[in-house]
Amino acid sequence: MACSVENCDMGSGVVHPATDAYAGEAVEALKAGKVIAVPTDTLYGFACDACSLEAINRIYEIKGRRHTSPLAICVGDVSDITRFAVTDHLPHGLLDSLLPGPVTVVLKRGESSVLEQSLNPGLDSIGVRVPDCNFIRTIARASETALALTSANLSGQPSSLSTKDFENLWEHCAFVYDGGLIPSSRAGSTVVDLTTPQRYRILRPGSAKEETVAILEKHSFVETVTS
């Protein structure tokens, strides 16, 4: 039986399978401002409520990461992205062609974004993910907000493809959700800047660069080359 936030020792690194039976428990933890570890379609990640400053700071502490390194967000469905970022400059169908999948799209937040300004302060853009992974999408939908998401590892260390890879960090999470070994390289998602109309810039090649570029060029996007 899934245990609730009230009767579990939060922060004890309790490990449960990443199944729908434990989704409600995960949502409770997120709403309580806790950090959880979850599988995605590329790597295991640490996730928290993107509108909880306390939880965001906790992720930085766990990873030993500088606050100047921005966090991406994860939402349950492509249709949710408009709540958090500007998409009206993008061709119809582009985001649905890229997502769900191993891609992080970088977009401008815009004045209507419901994200807390404390998330990535000083930046007017945000990286957005919709992983092709049922568990994290289920809890993102149920939490009715965006999740701050980053790889489950110490900053500068190899990324995690299994829960064992970051076993030394379990104790810092309210819950760890085990989805088994992720059949992926450790390259993570492909990060692409789509803040400028009809232009793209690959910020990190990741695991799906070729597929991403092909989709963008099909929609008549041109690469911005930086010198």
PDB file of N, CA, C and O in Angstrom, residues 157-193:
ATOM      1  N   GLN A 157      28.840  15.119 -11.925  1.00  0.00           N
ATOM      2  CA  GLN A 157      29.005  13.661 -11.918  1.00  0.00           C
ATOM      3  C   GLN A 157      28.153  13.025 -13.016  1.00  0.00           C
ATOM      4  O   GLN A 157      27.250  13.653 -13.553  1.00  0.00           O
ATOM      5  N   PRO A 158      28.443  11.761 -13.378  1.00  0.00           N
ATOM      6  CA  PRO A 158      27.656  11.106 -14.428  1.00  0.00           C
ATOM      7  C   PRO A 158      26.166  11.057 -14.102  1.00  0.00           C
ATOM      8  O   PRO A 158      25.777  10.934 -12.941  1.00  0.00           O
ATOM      9  N   SER A 159      25.350  11.174 -15.137  1.00  0.00           N
ATOM     10  CA  SER A 159      23.905  11.101 -14.960  1.00  0.00           C
ATOM     11  C   SER A 159      23.472   9.675 -14.612  1.00  0.00           C
ATOM     12  O   SER A 159      24.246   8.728 -14.766  1.00  0.00           O
ATOM     13  N   SER A 160      22.247   9.534 -14.150  1.00  0.00           N
ATOM     14  CA  SER A 160      21.764   8.258 -13.618  1.00  0.00           C
ATOM     15  C   SER A 160      20.764   7.595 -14.553  1.00  0.00           C
ATOM     16  O   SER A 160      19.779   8.207 -14.961  1.00  0.00           O
ATOM     17  N   LEU A 161      21.025   6.315 -14.861  1.00  0.00           N
ATOM     18  CA  LEU A 161      20.105   5.516 -15.671  1.00  0.00           C
ATOM     19  C   LEU A 161      19.338   4.507 -14.823  1.00  0.00           C
ATOM     20  O   LEU A 161      18.437   3.835 -15.320  1.00  0.00           O
ATOM     21  N   SER A 162      19.712   4.393 -13.547  1.00  0.00           N
ATOM     22  CA  SER A 162      19.003   3.521 -12.607  1.00  0.00           C
ATOM     23  C   SER A 162      19.026   4.182 -11.239  1.00  0.00           C
ATOM     24  O   SER A 162      19.827   5.092 -10.984  1.00  0.00           O
ATOM     25  N   THR A 163      18.155   3.734 -10.348  1.00  0.00           N
ATOM     26  CA  THR A 163      18.138   4.323  -9.012  1.00  0.00           C
ATOM     27  C   THR A 163      19.424   4.022  -8.256  1.00  0.00           C
ATOM     28  O   THR A 163      19.851   4.811  -7.409  1.00  0.00           O
ATOM     29  N   LYS A 164      20.054   2.907  -8.567  1.00  0.00           N
ATOM     30  CA  LYS A 164      21.309   2.555  -7.889  1.00  0.00           C
ATOM     31  C   LYS A 164      22.406   3.570  -8.186  1.00  0.00           C
ATOM     32  O   LYS A 164      23.320   3.763  -7.377  1.00  0.00           O
ATOM     33  N   ASP A 165      22.330   4.213  -9.348  1.00  0.00           N
ATOM     34  CA  ASP A 165      23.362   5.173  -9.750  1.00  0.00           C
ATOM     35  C   ASP A 165      23.443   6.370  -8.815  1.00  0.00           C
ATOM     36  O   ASP A 165      24.471   7.049  -8.754  1.00  0.00           O
ATOM     37  N   PHE A 166      22.340   6.680  -8.125  1.00  0.00           N
ATOM     38  CA  PHE A 166      22.367   7.824  -7.202  1.00  0.00           C
ATOM     39  C   PHE A 166      21.927   7.409  -5.788  1.00  0.00           C
ATOM     40  O   PHE A 166      21.348   8.203  -5.048  1.00  0.00           O
ATOM     41  N   GLU A 167      22.232   6.175  -5.430  1.00  0.00           N
ATOM     42  CA  GLU A 167      21.822   5.637  -4.128  1.00  0.00           C
ATOM     43  C   GLU A 167      22.314   6.497  -2.969  1.00  0.00           C
ATOM     44  O   GLU A 167      21.657   6.602  -1.926  1.00  0.00           O
ATOM     45  N   ASN A 168      23.463   7.131  -3.141  1.00  0.00           N
ATOM     46  CA  ASN A 168      24.015   7.981  -2.080  1.00  0.00           C
ATOM     47  C   ASN A 168      23.181   9.237  -1.839  1.00  0.00           C
ATOM     48  O   ASN A 168      23.382   9.930  -0.827  1.00  0.00           O
ATOM     49  N   LEU A 169      22.224   9.533  -2.719  1.00  0.00           N
ATOM     50  CA  LEU A 169      21.405  10.732  -2.576  1.00  0.00           C
ATOM     51  C   LEU A 169      19.953  10.425  -2.195  1.00  0.00           C
ATOM     52  O   LEU A 169      19.157  11.345  -2.021  1.00  0.00           O
ATOM     53  N   TRP A 170      19.614   9.148  -2.075  1.00  0.00           N
ATOM     54  CA  TRP A 170      18.238   8.770  -1.746  1.00  0.00           C
ATOM     55  C   TRP A 170      17.741   9.463  -0.482  1.00  0.00           C
ATOM     56  O   TRP A 170      16.596   9.899  -0.418  1.00  0.00           O
ATOM     57  N   GLU A 171      18.600   9.534   0.516  1.00  0.00           N
ATOM     58  CA  GLU A 171      18.178  10.036   1.825  1.00  0.00           C
ATOM     59  C   GLU A 171      17.697  11.484   1.770  1.00  0.00           C
ATOM     60  O   GLU A 171      16.989  11.954   2.662  1.00  0.00           O
ATOM     61  N   HIS A 172      18.063  12.194   0.717  1.00  0.00           N
ATOM     62  CA  HIS A 172      17.665  13.599   0.595  1.00  0.00           C
ATOM     63  C   HIS A 172      16.314  13.771  -0.084  1.00  0.00           C
ATOM     64  O   HIS A 172      15.826  14.899  -0.203  1.00  0.00           O
ATOM     65  N   CYS A 173      15.728  12.683  -0.549  1.00  0.00           N
ATOM     66  CA  CYS A 173      14.438  12.732  -1.250  1.00  0.00           C
ATOM     67  C   CYS A 173      13.332  12.195  -0.354  1.00  0.00           C
ATOM     68  O   CYS A 173      13.553  11.278   0.440  1.00  0.00           O
ATOM     69  N   ALA A 174      12.144  12.754  -0.506  1.00  0.00           N
ATOM     70  CA  ALA A 174      11.000  12.209   0.227  1.00  0.00           C
ATOM     71  C   ALA A 174      10.714  10.795  -0.249  1.00  0.00           C
ATOM     72  O   ALA A 174      10.499   9.880   0.558  1.00  0.00           O
ATOM     73  N   PHE A 175      10.710  10.608  -1.572  1.00  0.00           N
ATOM     74  CA  PHE A 175      10.497   9.293  -2.163  1.00  0.00           C
ATOM     75  C   PHE A 175      11.366   9.150  -3.401  1.00  0.00           C
ATOM     76  O   PHE A 175      11.649  10.130  -4.093  1.00  0.00           O
ATOM     77  N   VAL A 176      11.769   7.906  -3.664  1.00  0.00           N
ATOM     78  CA  VAL A 176      12.491   7.559  -4.883  1.00  0.00           C
ATOM     79  C   VAL A 176      11.615   6.567  -5.648  1.00  0.00           C
ATOM     80  O   VAL A 176      11.230   5.528  -5.108  1.00  0.00           O
ATOM     81  N   TYR A 177      11.304   6.883  -6.893  1.00  0.00           N
ATOM     82  CA  TYR A 177      10.428   6.022  -7.695  1.00  0.00           C
ATOM     83  C   TYR A 177      11.246   5.291  -8.746  1.00  0.00           C
ATOM     84  O   TYR A 177      11.897   5.907  -9.595  1.00  0.00           O
ATOM     85  N   ASP A 178      11.194   3.964  -8.651  1.00  0.00           N
ATOM     86  CA  ASP A 178      12.044   3.103  -9.466  1.00  0.00           C
ATOM     87  C   ASP A 178      11.271   2.617 -10.691  1.00  0.00           C
ATOM     88  O   ASP A 178      10.296   1.888 -10.577  1.00  0.00           O
ATOM     89  N   GLY A 179      11.751   3.028 -11.862  1.00  0.00           N
ATOM     90  CA  GLY A 179      11.158   2.577 -13.117  1.00  0.00           C
ATOM     91  C   GLY A 179      12.055   1.620 -13.858  1.00  0.00           C
ATOM     92  O   GLY A 179      11.865   1.384 -15.058  1.00  0.00           O
ATOM     93  N   GLY A 180      13.046   1.063 -13.148  1.00  0.00           N
ATOM     94  CA  GLY A 180      13.974   0.141 -13.784  1.00  0.00           C
ATOM     95  C   GLY A 180      15.080   0.876 -14.528  1.00  0.00           C
ATOM     96  O   GLY A 180      15.212   2.095 -14.461  1.00  0.00           O
ATOM     97  N   LEU A 181      15.878   0.120 -15.242  1.00  0.00           N
ATOM     98  CA  LEU A 181      16.985   0.688 -16.018  1.00  0.00           C
ATOM     99  C   LEU A 181      16.431   1.425 -17.229  1.00  0.00           C
ATOM    100  O   LEU A 181      15.632   0.880 -17.995  1.00  0.00           O
ATOM    101  N   ILE A 182      16.841   2.658 -17.411  1.00  0.00           N
ATOM    102  CA  ILE A 182      16.388   3.441 -18.562  1.00  0.00           C
ATOM    103  C   ILE A 182      17.271   3.100 -19.761  1.00  0.00           C
ATOM    104  O   ILE A 182      18.495   3.262 -19.705  1.00  0.00           O
ATOM    105  N   PRO A 183      16.693   2.601 -20.848  1.00  0.00           N
ATOM    106  CA  PRO A 183      17.480   2.193 -22.021  1.00  0.00           C
ATOM    107  C   PRO A 183      17.899   3.406 -22.844  1.00  0.00           C
ATOM    108  O   PRO A 183      17.346   3.704 -23.895  1.00  0.00           O
ATOM    109  N   SER A 184      18.880   4.117 -22.340  1.00  0.00           N
ATOM    110  CA  SER A 184      19.283   5.376 -22.965  1.00  0.00           C
ATOM    111  C   SER A 184      20.768   5.581 -22.757  1.00  0.00           C
ATOM    112  O   SER A 184      21.398   4.928 -21.918  1.00  0.00           O
ATOM    113  N   SER A 185      21.345   6.479 -23.534  1.00  0.00           N
ATOM    114  CA  SER A 185      22.698   6.932 -23.243  1.00  0.00           C
ATOM    115  C   SER A 185      22.593   7.898 -22.065  1.00  0.00           C
ATOM    116  O   SER A 185      21.499   8.179 -21.570  1.00  0.00           O
ATOM    117  N   ARG A 186      23.695   8.428 -21.616  1.00  0.00           N
ATOM    118  CA  ARG A 186      23.657   9.403 -20.531  1.00  0.00           C
ATOM    119  C   ARG A 186      23.674  10.832 -21.072  1.00  0.00           C
ATOM    120  O   ARG A 186      23.987  11.779 -20.353  1.00  0.00           O
ATOM    121  N   ALA A 187      23.303  10.999 -22.330  1.00  0.00           N
ATOM    122  CA  ALA A 187      23.389  12.316 -22.971  1.00  0.00           C
ATOM    123  C   ALA A 187      22.275  13.264 -22.533  1.00  0.00           C
ATOM    124  O   ALA A 187      22.389  14.476 -22.688  1.00  0.00           O
ATOM    125  N   GLY A 188      21.196  12.718 -21.989  1.00  0.00           N
ATOM    126  CA  GLY A 188      20.081  13.567 -21.582  1.00  0.00           C
ATOM    127  C   GLY A 188      19.281  14.056 -22.777  1.00  0.00           C
ATOM    128  O   GLY A 188      19.470  13.621 -23.912  1.00  0.00           O
ATOM    129  N   SER A 189      18.382  14.978 -22.509  1.00  0.00           N
ATOM    130  CA  SER A 189      17.520  15.491 -23.573  1.00  0.00           C
ATOM    131  C   SER A 189      18.281  16.461 -24.466  1.00  0.00           C
ATOM    132  O   SER A 189      19.271  17.082 -24.060  1.00  0.00           O
ATOM    133  N   THR A 190      17.810  16.589 -25.693  1.00  0.00           N
ATOM    134  CA  THR A 190      18.319  17.605 -26.606  1.00  0.00           C
ATOM    135  C   THR A 190      17.696  18.942 -26.213  1.00  0.00           C
ATOM    136  O   THR A 190      16.475  19.044 -26.089  1.00  0.00           O
ATOM    137  N   VAL A 191      18.525  19.959 -26.002  1.00  0.00           N
ATOM    138  CA  VAL A 191      18.030  21.268 -25.586  1.00  0.00           C
ATOM    139  C   VAL A 191      18.099  22.223 -26.776  1.00  0.00           C
ATOM    140  O   VAL A 191      19.170  22.437 -27.346  1.00  0.00           O
ATOM    141  N   VAL A 192      16.946  22.780 -27.145  1.00  0.00           N
ATOM    142  CA  VAL A 192      16.887  23.655 -28.314  1.00  0.00           C
ATOM    143  C   VAL A 192      16.185  24.965 -27.965  1.00  0.00           C
ATOM    144  O   VAL A 192      15.122  24.983 -27.358  1.00  0.00           O
ATOM    145  N   ASP A 193      16.826  26.067 -28.338  1.00  0.00           N
ATOM    146  CA  ASP A 193      16.290  27.407 -28.095  1.00  0.00           C
ATOM    147  C   ASP A 193      15.336  27.768 -29.232  1.00  0.00           C
ATOM    148  O   ASP A 193      15.746  27.856 -30.400  1.00  0.00           O
TER     149      ASP A 193
END
